[in-house]
XYZ file of C-alpha atoms in Angstrom:
277
model
C 105.711 81.194 106.687
C 108.252 79.273 107.641
C 108.760 75.373 107.439
C 107.730 74.934 111.180
C 104.386 76.717 110.475
C 103.810 74.656 107.001
C 104.699 71.131 109.184
C 101.736 72.097 111.952
C 99.459 73.182 109.214
C 100.120 69.616 107.658
C 100.137 67.863 111.039
C 96.433 69.410 111.938
C 95.045 68.067 109.064
C 94.570 71.151 107.075
C 96.336 69.627 103.964
C 94.265 70.683 101.083
C 95.482 72.300 98.267
C 93.415 75.556 99.596
C 94.037 75.625 103.113
C 97.660 74.898 102.296
C 98.024 78.296 100.301
C 96.354 80.335 102.513
C 99.060 81.544 104.876
C 100.818 82.600 101.754
C 97.914 84.436 100.450
C 97.681 86.028 103.738
C 101.293 87.362 103.583
C 100.930 88.305 99.658
C 103.329 85.905 98.544
C 100.636 83.783 96.294
C 97.425 85.086 95.004
C 94.763 82.571 94.813
C 92.289 84.179 91.952
C 95.221 83.049 89.472
C 95.344 79.579 90.648
C 94.393 76.960 88.640
C 91.076 75.107 88.953
C 91.378 71.527 88.231
C 89.103 69.287 85.887
C 88.315 72.511 84.164
C 89.068 73.779 81.007
C 88.242 76.525 78.063
C 84.586 74.836 78.250
C 83.659 76.329 81.206
C 84.309 79.767 80.009
C 81.955 82.131 78.467
C 83.910 83.098 75.042
C 81.260 85.271 73.828
C 81.760 87.342 77.248
C 85.212 87.464 76.608
C 85.487 88.024 73.114
C 83.215 91.204 74.447
C 85.787 92.339 76.747
C 88.506 92.003 74.736
C 86.622 93.962 72.062
C 86.026 97.031 74.348
C 88.966 97.223 76.528
C 91.810 95.599 74.165
C 90.264 96.624 70.840
C 90.673 93.295 68.918
C 88.377 90.858 68.437
C 89.061 87.112 69.775
C 86.929 85.269 66.954
C 89.355 86.654 64.389
C 92.279 84.762 65.820
C 93.279 81.457 64.929
C 91.992 78.778 66.954
C 95.613 77.939 68.287
C 96.032 80.981 69.415
C 92.846 81.598 71.259
C 93.779 79.434 74.318
C 96.983 81.158 74.233
C 96.030 84.598 74.426
C 93.538 83.522 77.226
C 96.584 81.854 79.226
C 98.635 84.829 78.622
C 95.791 86.941 80.423
C 95.466 84.679 83.443
C 92.049 83.850 82.346
C 93.490 80.326 81.639
C 96.332 78.570 83.601
C 98.344 76.100 81.903
C 99.504 73.327 84.335
C 102.163 70.225 82.807
C 100.583 71.404 79.274
C 97.019 71.230 80.220
C 94.986 74.560 80.154
C 92.482 74.873 83.213
C 90.653 77.809 84.269
C 92.039 80.301 86.851
C 89.886 81.118 89.650
C 89.262 84.707 88.850
C 88.787 83.740 84.980
C 85.869 81.433 85.933
C 84.344 83.899 88.323
C 84.274 86.820 85.873
C 83.851 84.593 82.647
C 82.717 81.639 83.470
C 79.774 79.697 82.194
C 78.093 78.243 85.549
C 80.373 79.038 88.609
C 78.505 77.848 91.470
C 78.489 73.970 89.815
C 82.520 74.345 90.045
C 82.521 76.712 92.802
C 80.198 76.376 95.706
C 81.577 78.948 97.645
C 81.277 81.605 95.080
C 77.796 83.905 95.542
C 76.085 85.928 98.052
C 73.541 84.641 100.866
C 71.040 87.631 101.642
C 68.484 87.629 104.405
C 65.991 90.078 105.271
C 64.886 90.428 109.227
C 61.866 92.394 110.775
C 63.487 93.466 113.578
C 67.301 94.668 114.656
C 68.520 90.678 115.590
C 69.288 87.819 113.576
C 66.703 85.580 115.774
C 63.304 87.867 114.341
C 61.352 87.303 112.090
C 62.863 86.300 108.419
C 60.974 88.481 105.561
C 63.335 87.635 102.413
C 65.845 85.222 101.552
C 67.397 84.715 98.579
C 70.715 82.924 97.017
C 72.593 84.711 94.328
C 75.186 83.299 92.227
C 76.799 83.401 88.708
C 79.428 85.973 87.476
C 81.087 88.541 89.605
C 79.769 91.674 87.746
C 76.322 89.710 87.560
C 75.979 89.170 91.325
C 76.988 92.591 91.811
C 73.779 93.732 89.939
C 71.719 91.414 91.201
C 72.417 91.756 94.435
C 71.833 95.743 94.343
C 68.391 94.788 92.846
C 67.270 92.765 95.719
C 68.659 94.944 98.426
C 66.637 98.156 96.810
C 63.403 96.180 96.764
C 63.669 95.425 100.099
C 64.609 99.282 101.216
C 61.142 101.058 102.332
C 61.208 104.528 100.186
C 59.465 107.240 102.215
C 58.541 110.270 100.159
C 58.573 113.918 101.624
C 57.172 116.974 100.235
C 59.438 119.369 98.902
C 58.405 123.026 97.567
C 55.259 121.006 96.684
C 56.854 118.282 95.063
C 57.153 114.529 96.486
C 60.775 113.688 96.597
C 61.466 109.879 97.354
C 63.856 109.089 99.876
C 66.302 106.123 99.921
C 67.055 104.241 103.407
C 70.854 103.977 102.136
C 72.436 105.778 99.425
C 72.592 103.284 96.542
C 76.270 104.392 95.861
C 77.382 103.040 99.287
C 75.398 100.146 98.971
C 76.956 99.270 95.225
C 80.280 99.881 96.770
C 79.988 97.243 99.750
C 78.625 94.649 97.597
C 81.610 94.985 95.162
C 84.269 95.392 98.015
C 83.017 92.134 99.418
C 82.747 90.112 96.206
C 86.363 91.406 94.731
C 88.401 91.132 98.471
C 86.571 88.037 99.995
C 89.268 85.138 100.344
C 88.276 82.564 97.846
C 89.994 79.613 99.406
C 87.889 79.481 102.274
C 85.311 76.990 100.745
C 81.722 76.684 101.613
C 81.393 80.279 102.771
C 79.340 82.336 100.855
C 79.448 86.520 101.341
C 76.499 86.856 103.724
C 74.613 90.172 103.701
C 72.268 90.840 106.685
C 69.408 93.319 106.411
C 68.075 94.478 109.607
C 65.329 97.447 110.390
C 68.750 99.843 111.890
C 71.290 98.437 109.515
C 73.102 96.225 106.739
C 75.715 93.733 107.787
C 77.960 92.478 104.715
C 80.041 89.476 106.035
C 83.065 88.973 104.042
C 84.738 85.481 104.038
C 88.477 85.993 105.368
C 90.328 87.725 107.653
C 92.443 91.037 106.680
C 95.572 90.356 104.751
C 98.656 90.835 107.021
C 99.606 94.152 105.642
C 96.074 95.744 106.054
C 94.482 97.281 108.809
C 91.298 98.667 109.705
C 92.739 102.197 110.630
C 94.610 102.142 107.056
C 91.518 101.388 105.356
C 89.462 104.141 106.615
C 92.194 106.432 104.664
C 92.362 104.355 101.592
C 95.634 102.327 102.118
C 94.583 99.168 100.972
C 96.281 95.454 99.811
C 94.695 93.441 96.750
C 94.300 90.055 97.935
C 92.709 89.071 94.764
C 94.670 91.323 91.754
C 93.315 89.659 88.761
C 89.771 90.164 89.899
C 90.619 93.973 90.890
C 91.886 94.519 87.529
C 88.877 93.364 85.437
C 86.490 94.286 87.505
C 88.363 97.790 87.653
C 88.801 97.516 84.121
C 84.774 97.097 83.446
C 84.412 100.086 85.676
C 82.941 98.723 88.771
C 85.714 99.818 90.848
C 86.707 103.790 90.197
C 90.033 103.537 92.345
C 91.986 100.605 94.447
C 91.095 102.014 98.019
C 88.448 104.337 97.493
C 85.418 102.563 98.330
C 85.676 102.563 102.467
C 86.443 106.347 102.259
C 83.787 107.016 100.351
C 81.402 105.097 102.081
C 82.600 106.810 105.489
C 82.305 109.743 103.988
C 78.962 109.310 102.544
C 77.060 108.278 105.668
C 78.662 111.001 107.839
C 77.735 113.713 105.358
C 74.418 112.250 105.573
C 74.169 112.324 109.141
C 74.148 108.779 110.380
C 75.985 106.598 112.763
C 79.763 105.812 111.322
C 79.835 102.873 109.674
C 81.447 99.621 111.535
C 84.460 98.098 110.435
C 85.599 94.658 112.099
C 86.990 91.241 112.028
C 84.808 88.409 113.462
C 86.477 85.495 113.293
C 87.347 84.209 109.853
C 85.084 87.288 108.518
C 85.354 90.453 107.383
C 82.486 92.729 108.423
C 81.091 96.226 107.008
C 77.964 97.141 108.965
C 75.946 100.114 107.388
C 73.548 101.845 109.677
C 70.283 103.557 108.493
C 70.422 107.487 108.334
């Protein structure tokens, strides 16, 4: 982004920290997930969960460290960011290790709605807001989707076999992709998941980064908008391999004979639509 574009943003009133960072984030010159969150501190982090993470993936005990060293370790891990000698939570640090994330970041979380029919104007069957740390949101959202699915059964070789409307693996990948790759600098907008009779839509705030196209996504070429989130969620085995999610979703649904999932940009959102088998 050149000086003229920056001046236009300021002139148009888009002068919040998040809005000013958005163009730089889009072209990959800055990553919002390691930005500091003002008025936060180490007290906003759940040190027990951080300790468990380091014990499992870095094989050392955070609680055996001197208190003076703990903050420095978290700064080096980008969980905290040091600004003018003061340590604040990073966006990613709070999203994965925070105590009450929704109290600090209102845009965090997923808004779920289930409609009886194929249109958003049809009868609302279920509605939920799911908040917390990213890994907890992922697990809880999958449970909500499973609870809202019909599980028809068929008789095969004298045995009853339960069949799900949507493969759990596909739903899991769609949820994780939305959580990890959304644009967290867009305030006031949660991820939205709409379930209809014939499809599920995953609405993720933020346009695709400049270097990514839908056609590239289909063949596994991707760009990590939030590399901190990708790294930590990958370490915790929520992500198998960067770029693998979308091709896996497409292949799985194709193998089932379902309509090809639709990937599209709609306004300031990226939308993935998965159709029923």
